[in-house]
Structure formats: structure tokens, C-alpha cells
Amino acid sequence: MEVVPAMPDKKPATIVRVSEAAGVSTATVSRVLHKSDRVSAETRDKVMAAVHKLGYQPDLLARQFRMRRSFTLLITVPDITNPFYSEIIRSAERTASQAGYKVVLGDTESDPEKEDFLTQMLRTKQADGVLHLSSNLPKSLIDMDGKLDSDIAFVNACELINQPGIASVSLDNFNGSKQMAEHLLSLGHSEFALIIGPRSSPLNHARLDGFHAAFTNVAKGRRSVKTIEGDFGIESGAIAARKILASQSLPTAIYCLSDEMALGVIHVLHEAGIDVPGQISVAGFDNTTYAAYSVPPLTTIAQPTWKIGETAMKMLLDLVEQRDRKRDQIVLGGELIIRQSTGPARA
Amino acid sequence: MEVVPAMPDKKPATIVRVSEAAGVSTATVSRVLHKSDRVSAETRDKVMAAVHKLGYQPDLLARQFRMRRSFTLLITVPDITNPFYSEIIRSAERTASQAGYKVVLGDTESDPEKEDFLTQMLRTKQADGVLHLSSNLPKSLIDMDGKLDSDIAFVNACELINQPGIASVSLDNFNGSKQMAEHLLSLGHSEFALIIGPRSSPLNHARLDGFHAAFTNVAKGRRSVKTIEGDFGIESGAIAARKILASQSLPTAIYCLSDEMALGVIHVLHEAGIDVPGQISVAGFDNTTYAAYSVPPLTTIAQPTWKIGETAMKMLLDLVEQRDRKRDQIVLGGELIIRQSTGPARA
DNA sequence: CTGAAAGCGCTTACAG
DNA sequence: CTGAAAGCGCTTACAG
């Protein structure tokens, strides 16, 4: 015969009911559940038995309220659609969840208003800290001297805010770009088109400086560099490529400051029947998954995305749990990955 | 002369301090802030003045606790790295935030354990509802009869759970796949390789059935279909392509049940010097951004990602706010997009 | 090792 | 239209 299960109470069990069932105080239940300090094994067993019997799930909203923190960390992402960020997010998320924190992803679409709206979560206590992947300092986190409020657990990564004293992890953009320029020069290129990100992004400067730093005095005289602005997205790369094709003389190499833009460029060149790298070499920056699978596979600068996400999140956790107030600025090295999209300059 | 700003209080203002400053009760402040019902204009002005003067930011953790909801919605994403989901997430997120809800993204990596862990958030009140993009029913949401707990605000999308009575929005996979098969047949193809997703995914069945339904009795006799399992990701497409190349006879068309896999296939064919579509046609499914920019551009079935995300999120909001308990199952049509990766079968 | 009790900052019947 | 007051479910000094 089947035993008909008793109709369970509609309301979920609370800590009070657990404490009654176990014959202890709510303080003891709380201690068993969260800090194993000084609870007798016997008491612990009684409590755990009651927890299981009642199917108790703590009301985390109450706990968060009481403890004045949400155990939630915010990541503000400029473009959730860009695979470069996906990997950073994934590693940051893993690091956070191992430490018992949830992650909220905010897709800002590079809009300062949205960044501002999202970072309000820190002021309203809905997030304990933020990993900010943008060079804009959100208004909502500024204190009266116009600087980042020092009470806020804030880590900046990838795109850096131009202000001292902010914890950050970023790539050595200068040297990454310099390596790429050296590679291109070694292949005999001298007529370049550069597709850069939005002018507002400080990234462009470091990468442009690195690029120019590669030219020796000899090379300087003969080079020509045409610069076009994109937004790091694939479509902007395609648009820029069409502009290049419409111009008088074609460059021998197109260097894009993101893989996405490079993918857009390769697409348009293929459409126009131009061989890559036979007629024009194309290079990117980031080494996203698609760079490796592109046709032809893309020469690029690999960012250590996994390490960036993990390092930045660890710094944030240190800040949140106040283990550390050092506010380090960490710069990681990039690596030149030579694939088939670059080759000797055409005669 | 500069006025030195007074040292502000360390602690943020509370509703009590606002009520004191405004000379009203906390009840009135709360009413002004959240429900405009029956508050005199005069009182409202006094309260708002106090709010601004003190720079009051409500403690949302307290509010959430008191109201027994978090105004947070969870989206469980099988693979945050797949651009197909990015668009769905973006539209769902916009819909939610317009309604005043935050969105938490959980990257499950198709792991039922992680799905289960994340959906615990509904039990602990950290999320008011979930948009679940997976065909696994999370253990933590099951009630005693082994079915989805009807108290949970749950909407299923894309990959569907095989159980009746669950609100969902999905694509007409059968007819999408059938259209693709008809396109391929019209080009004279008869030797096919099919790269499918993981066997555990019910999607495969609908798409396989649709594919086979396109064959007339006449065509049936002459066709050959070889099936290889992938995981919808780009690398699994590349691996499958290498298997195909290693086999005795090459198919005339490779139909992949995701664009990502198709991109992996095209990459490997290019590497092997095989012309697409001259020697082998390649087709995908999803119409992600990269499908359009692929070299050659990819023939695929467009999913209305924007509409899926928006519709699913609206259903979830209806459930959460109890406007609706209908639990509709919505099926949206796909669209065949013919690009240059498919062509006439080689002789 | 354990308990009694205060209190976190809100919202919401209830009463007027 | 407004106020006094209860109470949401926890955690944490404090005391023993």
C-alpha cells in the first residue's frame, strides 16, 4: 500500500521552527549553519536532523539584510556579445562562486548611463563590490572630492579609468601592439591601415604608441599609416574595410585593435575577392575563439583572459572581505600568435 | 573662499532620518517613494526635499526582505560563450529591466549540478523567477510528485523540458530543419553528413525529423545520411569535420545543427583545401552574428532571438507578478537564410 | 558550549 | 491623507 504523504505546510520552514524541532535556541541553529565555532557534536547532529526533516532552506534575503551584505558581486560588461568578455566573465564567475559569492552580469553596451544605473546596486547594498570593465568612472560611485569613493569595493579591468589609486588588472597594451608591429615590419609591410576602437577608449593610445614605437628611424620615413575609427565590434570592422577599399591606394596590411573588427575586415576583403594574406595581411588583437577558427586563421595578440578574470575577481574578493586594501595595479603580458592571415607584403 | 564641506556622517541615511527631516512618519516616506497612492502634493514635496538633502538611498536589502522578494530574475545559460545566447540574454535583460527587475546570469555549462545550484536561488528567495534555457528540470525545483513545483515562476526557452504544463517559448525546429533540407535537396544534394548536438538534447529529434520529412519517397531511396554527434560548440564542429574527411567518401553537403559547429567545419575544410561550396556545401542553424560574417557567409536558419528573449521574459514577469497563470507554450517560426556556403552538389 | 533578547530598515494593515 | 506600531527571519554581542 502506498502511504499518502501528509500535506506539507505551505509556508517554508524558518529558523524558529528548526530550533523548536531540535530543542535548541535559534542562535544555536544559526551557529551550526554558518560558523562551526564551538558547537558540540551532539547539538550539531540534533540541529542537522531537524534541518533535514523540515527541509529547511534559510531565507537568504533575511540573512543578507541582517548581515548588511548581499554576497553578490557585479560585473559591468561593455558588450556581452563580444566573445573576448565571455571568457573573462566565465573565469571571474568561477572564482567568485568558489568563494561563495553570486555574480550579477550587467550588460552596459558602453553606455555611461547604464553603468551608472547598474553600479547603484552598490549603494543600495544589492552588490558588495563591482568588477568594472570600462574606462568610465560611474557617477554613482564618486564621492565629494570627485574621486572614486574609497569605501566601495571596486576593481577595474581591461579598459582602465585614468585615475590613480584604483585597483586594476590590465594587459600590457603597449608592448602587445609593439610586437605586432614588429611582426608586420619583419614581413616587409610599410603601408598600413589601422582600425582602432572608439576615441574615448584609452586603450587606443597605448596600442597606437606601441605600434609606432616599433618603427626604427629608418623605417619611419617610408611608412604610411591611415587610421580609421571603429567600435571594436565586427560590423564596424566591415564598415572600415569598405572605406579602405574605396580609397585610392590599398594598404599592404590592416591591423585591427580587436579580433572582432578583423573578422569584419576579412569578410569584406573576401567579398571583394581580395586574397588574405596574398594581397593584404590582416591582424587582430585579443585572440578570441573565433580568431583561431577564422578563414584564414587570424594573427593576433593573445590576452590572458582566464588570468585576467581570475586575478581581478580575487582582488575584488580581497577588497570585499577586507583582507587587503592595497589597491594593486597589475599589468599582464600579451603574446603574439602568428597564424595565416599575415604574410609577406605584396611587391 | 572655498567652503570646506562638513564631514558627512559615515552611515547612510535611513528612512527614519528622512521622516524626521521631513516631519512625517516613516510610513509616509515609504508611500511617497513607492506608491503614489493618496499622498498630498505638499507632503510629497517635503519628503522629496528631505530625500535629496540627505542623499537618501533606500536599503534595498531591507526592502527585499520585508517584501519577500528580490526583484531579481535568474537566467540559466548553457553556454555564455555561444553568441546565440548573447542576443537572447540581451533582449530578455532589457525587458526585465524596463519592468524594474534585475537579471542574474548563471552560466551552467550544461551541467545539471550547476543548474541545480543556481536554481536554489529561487528557494532561498534570492530570485523571484527563472528563465531556464535548458532541457533539464532542475532537482531543486521539483516538488513531491516529481514535477515542477507550481509555486515557482518558471519559463523554459530554446531547449525544452519534456513535461507538460510548463510555460515555454521555442522555435519550430521541425519546420526550420525541413526548410533547410528542402533547400539542400533543391541543389541536388543526396550525400549528407549531419552534425548534431548532444544526444541528451531533445532539439536533435525535432530537427532530425524535420530533415527527414523533406525527402519524398523518390528521394528517399538515393539519399545517404551520416550522423555525427557534437556539442553545438565550434570545436566540436571542427572535430566532426576531421572525422568526415578521414572517411571513405565525402558527402556533398554538411548540415550542422548549430552555426558554431558549421564555423568549425568551414575552418577545417579550408585548412584541407576543400572549396565551400564548390566541393562541399555547409549549412548551419541559429543565424548568429558570425554566420553572416563567415567566409564564405553561412546558409542557416534564423531564430528570432530577439523575440524569444522578449517573449519569454514577458511571460516570466506575468508569472512573477501573478497577472497570469496560463503557462502558454509558444512556438515561433524560423527563417531560411541562403548565403554563399551552400551551392549545387558537385557532379 | 548555549540561550534570551535586541535589532537590522523597511512596508503595511489598521485605525483615524 | 497620515501615523503608530507590528513584524518580516535572521545574526550577534552579551551573559552565563
XYZ file of C-alpha atoms (C1' of nucleotides) in Angstrom:
726
model
C 0.000 0.000 0.000
C 1.074 3.488 -0.798
C 1.447 5.870 2.050
C -0.222 9.114 1.183
C 2.244 11.831 2.076
C 0.945 14.302 4.610
C 0.060 17.639 3.122
C 3.115 19.714 3.886
C 2.755 23.157 5.322
C 2.520 25.785 2.669
C 4.990 28.059 4.331
C 8.635 27.174 4.209
C 10.293 26.344 7.496
C 12.030 29.115 9.399
C 14.906 29.013 11.789
C 12.429 29.223 14.660
C 10.755 26.019 13.631
C 14.061 24.281 13.239
C 15.100 25.429 16.702
C 11.835 24.109 18.170
C 12.189 20.788 16.411
C 15.753 20.454 17.622
C 15.024 21.718 21.125
C 17.643 24.455 20.985
C 17.700 28.221 20.526
C 17.711 29.953 17.158
C 21.171 31.251 17.999
C 22.439 27.712 18.107
C 20.819 26.803 14.821
C 22.410 29.822 13.226
C 25.785 28.867 14.630
C 25.532 25.323 13.365
C 24.602 26.541 9.934
C 27.258 29.159 9.452
C 30.144 29.133 11.829
C 31.253 25.847 13.230
C 32.802 27.585 16.215
C 32.109 25.915 19.488
C 29.047 23.806 18.969
C 29.020 20.341 20.482
C 28.819 17.446 18.079
C 25.663 16.266 19.773
C 23.889 19.591 19.347
C 25.045 19.834 15.794
C 23.534 16.460 14.996
C 20.217 17.368 16.563
C 20.081 20.563 14.579
C 21.049 18.981 11.288
C 18.452 16.281 11.803
C 15.776 18.924 12.279
C 17.039 20.841 9.243
C 16.709 17.801 7.041
C 13.428 16.692 8.487
C 11.833 20.059 7.824
C 13.641 20.591 4.540
C 14.774 23.910 5.884
C 16.192 26.388 3.400
C 17.412 29.570 5.031
C 15.826 32.767 3.807
C 18.879 34.374 2.328
C 17.085 37.658 1.923
C 16.777 37.837 5.698
C 20.364 36.801 6.189
C 21.642 39.334 3.710
C 19.617 42.054 5.312
C 20.830 41.179 8.748
C 24.463 40.910 7.693
C 24.282 44.047 5.593
C 25.713 42.407 2.537
C 24.360 40.548 -0.411
C 27.188 38.148 -1.209
C 26.674 39.319 -4.740
C 29.300 40.853 -6.971
C 28.541 42.887 -10.037
C 30.433 42.685 -13.309
C 29.754 45.513 -15.720
C 30.377 44.304 -19.261
C 30.585 46.737 -22.177
C 29.375 44.205 -24.715
C 28.156 40.821 -23.692
C 28.120 39.877 -27.320
C 31.903 40.175 -27.666
C 33.496 36.759 -27.047
C 36.523 38.404 -25.511
C 34.435 39.230 -22.472
C 32.781 35.819 -22.299
C 35.998 34.187 -21.210
C 36.780 36.832 -18.651
C 33.286 36.525 -17.261
C 33.499 32.787 -17.051
C 36.735 32.757 -15.102
C 35.688 35.620 -12.845
C 32.396 33.890 -12.162
C 34.105 30.647 -11.196
C 36.450 32.399 -8.835
C 33.570 34.212 -7.190
C 31.357 31.207 -6.813
C 34.129 29.181 -5.247
C 34.273 31.861 -2.592
C 30.521 31.644 -2.046
C 29.524 34.727 -3.994
C 26.969 35.142 -6.726
C 27.724 37.188 -9.791
C 25.384 39.597 -11.496
C 26.257 40.489 -15.046
C 25.314 43.917 -16.259
C 25.477 44.484 -19.994
C 26.207 48.204 -20.240
C 26.559 48.436 -24.012
C 29.263 51.019 -23.194
C 26.572 53.446 -22.097
C 27.658 55.513 -19.060
C 24.013 55.870 -18.037
C 23.636 52.122 -17.838
C 26.903 51.778 -15.987
C 25.685 54.342 -13.554
C 22.352 52.651 -13.110
C 23.960 49.292 -12.501
C 26.560 50.486 -10.054
C 23.763 51.975 -7.954
C 23.451 48.391 -6.768
C 26.478 49.003 -4.583
C 24.843 51.964 -2.914
C 21.614 50.123 -2.306
C 23.537 47.173 -0.921
C 22.451 44.792 -3.618
C 26.046 44.125 -4.540
C 29.078 44.036 -2.294
C 31.524 45.018 -4.980
C 31.989 45.557 -8.677
C 34.369 44.384 -11.342
C 34.200 47.229 -13.801
C 35.331 46.555 -17.372
C 35.183 50.098 -18.618
C 37.194 53.289 -18.591
C 34.295 55.406 -17.342
C 34.125 56.136 -13.655
C 30.451 55.698 -12.749
C 28.873 58.813 -11.285
C 27.101 56.864 -8.599
C 30.414 55.764 -7.070
C 32.009 59.173 -6.882
C 32.343 60.852 -3.526
C 32.518 64.543 -2.760
C 36.060 65.136 -3.986
C 35.104 63.799 -7.394
C 37.053 60.604 -6.907
C 36.053 57.004 -6.535
C 34.543 56.513 -3.095
C 37.157 54.637 -1.118
C 34.509 52.663 0.758
C 33.438 50.945 -2.417
C 34.965 47.591 -3.328
C 35.937 48.346 -6.874
C 38.250 46.620 -9.322
C 38.873 47.884 -12.790
C 39.925 45.566 -15.593
C 40.682 45.589 -19.318
C 39.698 49.181 -20.032
C 41.224 51.370 -17.345
C 39.985 54.529 -15.715
C 42.525 57.294 -15.904
C 42.827 57.997 -12.195
C 45.439 56.906 -9.665
C 44.835 54.548 -6.776
C 42.302 52.254 -8.379
C 42.866 48.510 -8.136
C 43.155 47.130 -11.635
C 44.305 44.351 -13.875
C 45.037 45.003 -17.471
C 47.114 43.974 -20.424
C 50.407 45.493 -21.432
C 48.802 47.025 -24.479
C 51.867 48.982 -25.478
C 54.155 46.003 -25.780
C 51.496 43.757 -27.253
C 50.951 46.233 -30.031
C 54.664 46.738 -30.458
C 55.162 43.017 -31.002
C 52.503 43.042 -33.660
C 54.082 45.985 -35.428
C 57.459 44.277 -35.378
C 55.935 41.164 -36.856
C 54.335 43.174 -39.629
C 57.532 45.114 -40.300
C 59.537 41.915 -40.480
C 57.218 40.837 -43.283
C 58.107 43.956 -45.218
C 54.941 45.935 -44.695
C 55.052 49.692 -44.866
C 51.586 50.802 -45.939
C 49.241 50.300 -43.033
C 45.634 50.826 -42.238
C 44.867 50.838 -38.530
C 41.351 50.227 -37.334
C 41.077 51.474 -33.788
C 38.364 51.448 -31.145
C 36.268 54.405 -30.068
C 38.391 57.513 -29.435
C 37.038 57.702 -25.909
C 38.824 54.465 -25.059
C 42.299 54.986 -23.531
C 43.240 51.577 -24.899
C 43.778 53.126 -28.287
C 46.570 55.336 -27.097
C 48.670 52.593 -25.562
C 48.214 50.398 -28.594
C 48.917 53.189 -31.032
C 52.014 54.225 -29.121
C 53.212 50.637 -29.067
C 52.656 50.347 -32.768
C 54.645 53.473 -33.576
C 57.400 52.567 -31.135
C 58.284 49.610 -33.324
C 59.451 51.762 -36.177
C 63.155 52.427 -36.297
C 64.257 55.755 -37.618
C 64.942 54.205 -40.972
C 61.528 52.640 -41.235
C 59.813 55.799 -40.108
C 60.482 57.670 -43.287
C 58.866 55.161 -45.547
C 55.826 54.155 -43.643
C 52.292 55.304 -44.267
C 49.616 54.801 -41.658
C 45.941 55.508 -42.215
C 43.731 55.365 -39.126
C 40.021 54.592 -39.057
C 37.795 54.545 -36.012
C 35.547 51.611 -35.204
C 33.848 50.425 -32.013
C 35.651 47.080 -31.561
C 32.585 45.252 -32.971
C 32.534 43.072 -36.045
C 30.278 45.309 -38.057
C 32.430 48.361 -37.510
C 35.354 46.379 -38.898
C 33.383 45.632 -42.030
C 32.425 49.273 -42.439
C 36.018 50.381 -42.022
C 37.171 47.826 -44.582
C 34.710 49.181 -47.124
C 36.130 52.646 -46.574
C 39.614 51.305 -47.147
C 38.579 49.594 -50.353
C 37.036 52.808 -51.595
C 40.264 54.749 -51.172
C 42.932 55.420 -53.799
C 45.668 53.036 -52.792
C 45.304 49.845 -50.818
C 47.455 49.224 -47.737
C 49.544 46.086 -47.563
C 48.424 45.358 -44.022
C 45.351 46.120 -41.955
C 45.902 45.997 -38.224
C 42.717 45.946 -36.163
C 42.695 46.696 -32.476
C 40.214 43.866 -31.854
C 39.682 40.428 -33.371
C 36.051 41.214 -33.962
C 36.925 44.099 -36.246
C 39.499 41.934 -38.004
C 36.813 39.344 -38.680
C 34.649 42.017 -40.250
C 37.578 43.127 -42.379
C 38.378 39.633 -43.615
C 34.755 39.130 -44.516
C 34.677 42.254 -46.666
C 38.016 41.512 -48.327
C 36.791 38.047 -49.222
C 33.611 39.525 -50.619
C 35.713 41.852 -52.776
C 37.821 38.974 -53.999
C 40.972 40.166 -52.274
C 43.258 37.434 -51.045
C 44.322 37.419 -47.395
C 47.265 37.463 -46.832
C 48.384 37.327 -50.504
C 47.261 40.848 -51.279
C 46.581 42.260 -47.849
C 47.600 40.972 -44.430
C 45.107 41.301 -41.594
C 45.894 41.202 -37.879
C 43.722 41.427 -34.799
C 44.013 41.795 -31.064
C 42.550 39.662 -28.223
C 42.766 36.091 -29.514
C 39.134 35.184 -29.060
C 37.946 31.721 -30.003
C 36.891 32.934 -33.410
C 40.376 34.182 -34.231
C 41.607 30.603 -34.316
C 38.691 29.427 -36.449
C 38.643 32.314 -38.863
C 39.284 31.692 -42.571
C 42.169 32.260 -42.815
C 43.088 31.895 -39.138
C 43.913 35.242 -37.607
C 47.268 36.544 -36.448
C 46.642 38.333 -33.184
C 47.814 39.253 -29.699
C 46.571 36.778 -27.113
C 45.230 38.303 -23.943
C 45.372 36.021 -20.913
C 41.614 36.296 -20.454
C 41.404 33.469 -17.994
C 44.031 35.001 -15.786
C 42.599 38.489 -16.076
C 39.199 37.329 -14.875
C 40.586 35.243 -12.065
C 43.089 37.813 -10.838
C 40.630 40.667 -10.940
C 37.990 38.697 -9.089
C 40.465 37.645 -6.430
C 41.403 41.253 -5.881
C 37.757 42.150 -5.582
C 37.152 39.395 -3.057
C 40.101 40.641 -1.026
C 38.622 44.099 -1.034
C 35.136 42.909 -0.131
C 36.357 40.769 2.709
C 38.799 43.454 3.741
C 41.782 41.198 3.694
C 43.587 43.772 1.665
C 43.429 47.456 0.958
C 46.486 47.674 -1.190
C 44.795 48.519 -4.487
C 47.396 46.916 -6.690
C 47.638 47.693 -10.351
C 48.547 44.551 -12.190
C 49.721 44.512 -15.780
C 49.826 41.195 -17.605
C 51.808 40.418 -20.724
C 50.250 39.515 -24.066
C 51.550 37.056 -26.607
C 51.891 37.328 -30.345
C 50.118 34.466 -32.091
C 51.120 34.152 -35.712
C 48.568 32.435 -37.906
C 47.818 32.571 -41.608
C 46.176 35.953 -42.005
C 49.523 37.730 -42.204
C 52.256 37.166 -44.770
C 54.924 38.990 -46.759
C 53.927 42.369 -48.157
C 52.952 42.238 -51.815
C 55.513 43.689 -54.185
C 36.997 81.362 -0.419
C 36.263 77.735 -0.550
C 33.740 76.376 1.845
C 35.105 73.277 3.475
C 32.352 70.719 3.238
C 31.159 69.412 6.558
C 32.291 65.896 7.260
C 29.281 63.850 6.293
C 28.019 61.139 8.548
C 29.618 57.829 7.827
C 26.388 55.921 7.917
C 23.998 56.290 5.035
C 20.657 57.900 5.756
C 17.733 55.690 6.666
C 14.047 56.145 6.185
C 13.786 57.188 9.821
C 16.123 60.103 9.303
C 14.280 61.152 6.196
C 10.995 61.044 8.083
C 12.449 63.184 10.857
C 13.883 65.700 8.430
C 10.557 65.918 6.625
C 8.483 65.957 9.788
C 6.347 62.993 8.752
C 6.124 59.311 9.615
C 8.208 56.602 8.012
C 5.016 55.188 6.570
C 4.516 58.366 4.629
C 8.055 58.387 3.319
C 7.633 54.839 2.167
C 4.392 55.718 0.443
C 5.933 58.671 -1.347
C 8.799 56.562 -2.534
C 6.916 53.594 -3.838
C 3.230 54.008 -4.303
C 1.923 57.352 -5.231
C -1.474 56.470 -3.797
C -3.042 59.167 -1.737
C -0.245 61.411 -0.641
C -0.813 65.144 -0.765
C 1.387 67.104 -3.101
C 2.593 69.185 -0.202
C 3.709 66.182 1.823
C 5.337 64.656 -1.205
C 7.408 67.770 -1.752
C 8.540 67.874 1.850
C 9.584 64.253 1.698
C 11.387 64.555 -1.596
C 13.242 67.603 -0.345
C 14.446 65.643 2.663
C 15.396 62.713 0.455
C 17.570 64.899 -1.726
C 19.041 66.848 1.123
C 20.170 63.690 2.885
C 21.111 61.909 -0.308
C 18.922 59.065 0.845
C 19.320 55.764 -0.957
C 16.884 53.131 0.260
C 18.449 49.960 1.585
C 17.091 47.570 -0.972
C 18.193 44.589 1.056
C 15.771 45.671 3.766
C 13.042 46.316 1.269
C 13.516 42.968 -0.413
C 13.481 41.192 2.884
C 10.355 42.967 4.004
C 8.539 42.386 0.714
C 9.705 38.810 0.499
C 11.029 39.184 -2.995
C 14.270 40.176 -4.563
C 13.120 41.795 -7.809
C 15.775 39.649 -9.372
C 15.242 37.158 -12.142
C 17.632 34.366 -12.976
C 18.580 33.277 -16.473
C 20.345 29.948 -16.675
C 22.511 29.894 -19.795
C 24.044 26.647 -21.063
C 26.993 28.385 -22.666
C 27.597 32.061 -22.241
C 30.270 31.794 -24.878
C 27.791 30.901 -27.606
C 26.684 34.080 -29.384
C 23.247 32.626 -29.967
C 22.516 33.102 -26.287
C 24.030 36.573 -26.120
C 21.204 38.028 -28.150
C 18.533 36.246 -26.187
C 20.086 37.433 -22.967
C 20.296 40.979 -24.173
C 16.651 41.202 -25.136
C 15.456 39.371 -22.035
C 17.545 41.642 -19.863
C 16.110 44.761 -21.446
C 12.571 43.554 -20.972
C 13.245 42.759 -17.341
C 14.954 45.990 -16.522
C 12.153 48.008 -18.061
C 9.878 46.314 -15.577
C 12.212 47.194 -12.718
C 13.853 43.814 -12.309
C 17.493 42.905 -12.186
C 18.806 39.919 -14.050
C 21.326 37.422 -12.780
C 23.043 35.345 -15.397
C 24.096 31.867 -14.461
C 26.479 30.122 -16.817
C 25.635 26.462 -16.311
C 27.963 24.998 -18.931
C 25.149 22.467 -19.447
C 25.967 20.908 -16.125
C 22.824 19.782 -14.224
C 24.670 20.258 -10.924
C 25.302 23.888 -11.724
C 21.735 24.352 -12.895
C 20.574 22.878 -9.658
C 22.867 25.058 -7.596
C 21.748 28.196 -9.378
C 18.049 27.493 -9.212
C 18.396 27.141 -5.441
C 18.274 30.914 -5.587
C 14.532 30.627 -6.066
C 14.150 28.587 -2.899
C 16.258 30.940 -0.863
C 14.332 33.914 -2.239
C 17.286 35.433 -3.975
C 15.461 35.277 -7.279
C 11.763 35.670 -7.947
C 11.740 33.569 -11.074
C 13.895 31.832 -13.631
C 14.200 31.782 -17.378
C 15.634 28.356 -17.964
C 17.381 27.705 -21.271
C 17.880 24.008 -20.856
C 16.026 20.751 -21.222
C 16.940 19.551 -17.728
C 14.412 20.036 -14.985
C 16.461 21.222 -12.006
C 16.142 18.972 -8.964
C 15.805 21.886 -6.623
C 12.548 22.956 -8.256
C 10.837 19.596 -8.157
C 8.050 19.027 -5.673
C 6.919 15.778 -4.151
C 5.166 14.375 -7.204
C 8.369 14.678 -9.169
C 7.069 17.583 -11.208
C 7.999 21.222 -11.418
C 6.765 22.955 -8.285
C 3.790 25.007 -9.409
C 4.639 27.802 -6.984
C 7.820 28.569 -8.852
C 7.814 31.229 -11.567
C 9.475 29.267 -14.307
C 9.738 29.798 -18.039
C 11.533 27.430 -20.316
C 13.033 28.581 -23.610
C 15.065 27.284 -26.552
C 15.787 23.828 -25.199
C 12.562 22.415 -23.828
C 11.887 20.116 -20.896
C 9.843 17.129 -21.893
C 6.983 17.588 -19.457
C 3.511 19.070 -19.961
C 2.261 22.278 -18.429
C 5.466 24.272 -18.441
C 5.404 27.788 -19.869
C 7.788 27.942 -22.767
C 8.896 29.677 -25.909
C 10.769 27.824 -28.531
C 11.476 27.586 -32.205
C 9.635 25.403 -34.674
C 12.683 23.222 -35.045
C 10.938 20.658 -37.196
C 9.915 23.065 -39.916
C 13.123 25.046 -39.760
C 15.104 21.925 -40.392
C 12.679 20.809 -43.075
C 13.215 24.071 -44.950
C 16.920 23.575 -44.830
C 16.637 20.032 -46.138
C 14.421 21.207 -48.976
C 16.950 23.863 -49.874
C 19.726 21.313 -49.945
C 17.667 18.856 -51.969
C 16.798 21.541 -54.478
C 20.518 21.983 -55.040
C 20.820 18.314 -55.947
C 22.441 17.058 -52.763
C 21.981 13.461 -51.772
C 25.032 12.530 -49.735
C 24.770 14.221 -46.390
C 26.714 14.459 -43.215
C 24.692 15.714 -40.272
C 26.440 17.137 -37.256
C 24.010 17.114 -34.382
C 24.118 18.353 -30.790
C 24.464 16.177 -27.708
C 22.105 13.185 -27.772
C 20.608 14.292 -24.493
C 19.196 17.371 -26.197
C 15.604 16.909 -27.415
C 16.306 19.558 -30.044
C 18.065 16.966 -32.148
C 14.978 14.884 -32.597
C 12.798 17.654 -33.924
C 15.499 18.838 -36.273
C 16.317 15.337 -37.466
C 12.660 14.561 -38.018
C 12.248 17.792 -39.952
C 15.236 16.975 -42.061
C 13.978 13.530 -42.972
C 10.448 14.762 -43.578
C 11.718 16.732 -46.547
C 12.591 13.651 -48.511
C 9.948 12.499 -50.937
C 9.627 8.809 -51.488
C 11.648 9.074 -54.627
C 14.470 10.941 -52.958
C 14.490 8.574 -50.043
C 15.967 5.721 -51.997
C 19.001 7.624 -53.131
C 19.999 9.538 -50.101
C 22.786 8.735 -47.728
C 22.955 10.381 -44.322
C 25.827 10.027 -41.935
C 25.295 11.431 -38.433
C 27.995 12.675 -36.084
C 27.475 13.963 -32.584
C 28.886 17.278 -31.422
C 28.064 19.618 -28.556
C 26.925 22.662 -30.556
C 30.297 24.336 -29.926
C 32.761 25.435 -32.586
C 35.466 22.983 -31.627
C 33.145 20.006 -31.784
C 32.290 21.048 -35.344
C 35.959 21.020 -36.253
C 36.433 17.592 -34.716
C 33.440 16.209 -36.570
C 34.752 17.651 -39.842
C 38.061 15.889 -39.373
C 36.205 12.623 -38.901
C 34.295 13.243 -42.098
C 37.489 13.975 -44.019
C 39.016 10.770 -42.749
C 36.166 8.646 -44.084
C 35.994 6.854 -47.393
C 33.678 9.047 -49.399
C 32.987 12.725 -48.859
C 29.425 13.978 -48.543
C 28.237 16.715 -50.880
C 26.684 18.665 -48.024
C 27.338 19.004 -44.317
C 24.380 20.222 -42.323
C 25.224 21.346 -38.798
C 22.595 21.811 -36.135
C 24.298 24.987 -34.919
C 26.180 27.814 -36.608
C 29.078 27.368 -34.245
C 29.641 23.825 -35.419
C 29.318 24.963 -39.021
C 32.045 27.542 -38.432
C 34.300 24.805 -37.103
C 33.546 22.710 -40.169
C 34.296 25.501 -42.626
C 37.575 26.168 -40.874
C 38.696 22.566 -41.227
C 37.563 22.293 -44.848
C 39.511 25.430 -45.676
C 42.541 24.020 -43.931
C 42.215 20.874 -46.029
C 41.959 22.928 -49.193
C 38.366 21.926 -49.872
C 36.249 24.580 -51.515
C 32.978 25.607 -49.902
C 30.506 25.357 -51.546
C 32.259 24.184 -54.721
C 33.115 20.765 -53.371
C 31.051 20.613 -50.212
C 28.123 22.772 -49.104
C 27.890 23.683 -45.433
C 24.787 24.841 -43.593
C 24.165 25.887 -40.024
C 21.317 26.684 -37.677
C 20.677 29.774 -35.491
C 21.878 32.701 -37.595
C 24.277 34.178 -35.078
C 26.233 37.304 -35.971
C 29.177 35.224 -37.078
C 27.108 33.330 -39.617
C 26.757 36.492 -41.664
C 30.462 37.310 -41.408
C 31.785 33.838 -42.029
C 33.982 33.175 -45.068
C 32.020 32.184 -47.041
C 28.875 33.559 -45.415
C 26.792 30.794 -43.936
C 23.433 29.489 -45.084
C 21.389 28.917 -41.950
C 18.034 29.012 -40.219
C 17.432 32.310 -38.459
C 15.988 32.061 -34.996
C 14.092 35.141 -33.836
C 16.407 35.534 -30.869
C 15.233 38.992 -30.009
C 11.628 37.896 -29.902
C 12.395 34.721 -27.996
C 14.136 36.645 -25.238
C 11.481 39.306 -25.029
C 8.523 36.948 -25.150
C 9.966 34.561 -22.610
C 10.827 37.352 -20.205
C 7.353 38.850 -20.535
C 5.836 35.502 -19.675
C 8.105 35.241 -16.676
C 7.164 38.712 -15.488
C 3.484 37.781 -15.820
C 4.092 34.736 -13.693
C 6.107 36.597 -11.076
C 3.556 39.344 -10.751
C 0.761 36.816 -10.915
C -1.034 38.505 -13.728
C -1.265 35.219 -15.466
C -1.144 31.553 -14.647
C -1.864 30.276 -18.107
C 1.509 28.678 -18.807
C 1.389 29.128 -22.538
C 3.632 27.203 -24.832
C 4.682 29.461 -27.672
C 6.332 28.198 -30.818
C 7.965 30.725 -33.130
C 8.813 30.205 -36.781
C 12.353 30.195 -38.160
C 13.503 31.543 -41.486
C 15.814 30.053 -44.070
C 18.664 32.442 -44.870
C 20.501 31.459 -48.025
C 24.064 32.707 -48.217
C 27.137 31.513 -50.080
C 28.122 28.430 -48.131
C 25.643 26.260 -50.000
C 25.568 25.601 -53.724
C 24.786 22.924 -56.297
C 26.018 19.443 -55.454
C 29.249 18.555 -57.169
C 28.857 16.129 -60.042
C 29.027 25.448 24.682
C 24.330 27.705 24.731
C 20.238 30.973 25.326
C 17.412 35.345 25.817
C 16.824 39.264 23.505
C 17.758 43.176 20.689
C 17.663 44.945 16.348
C 18.873 45.414 11.171
C 15.461 49.112 7.742
C 11.899 48.645 5.685
C 6.306 48.048 4.496
C 1.649 47.510 5.536
C -2.693 46.509 7.590
C -5.244 49.089 10.858
C -7.227 52.998 12.713
C -8.383 57.587 12.496
C -4.467 61.681 3.605
C -1.433 60.234 7.578
C 0.642 57.911 11.846
C 1.712 54.338 15.491
C 3.195 50.029 15.689
C 3.952 45.316 14.474
C 6.793 42.263 12.279
C 9.483 40.033 8.249
C 13.776 35.925 9.572
C 17.785 36.169 10.576
C 22.660 37.098 13.470
C 25.304 38.565 17.211
C 27.049 40.763 21.212
C 26.258 39.730 25.932
C 25.857 36.907 29.754
C 26.197 32.705 31.886
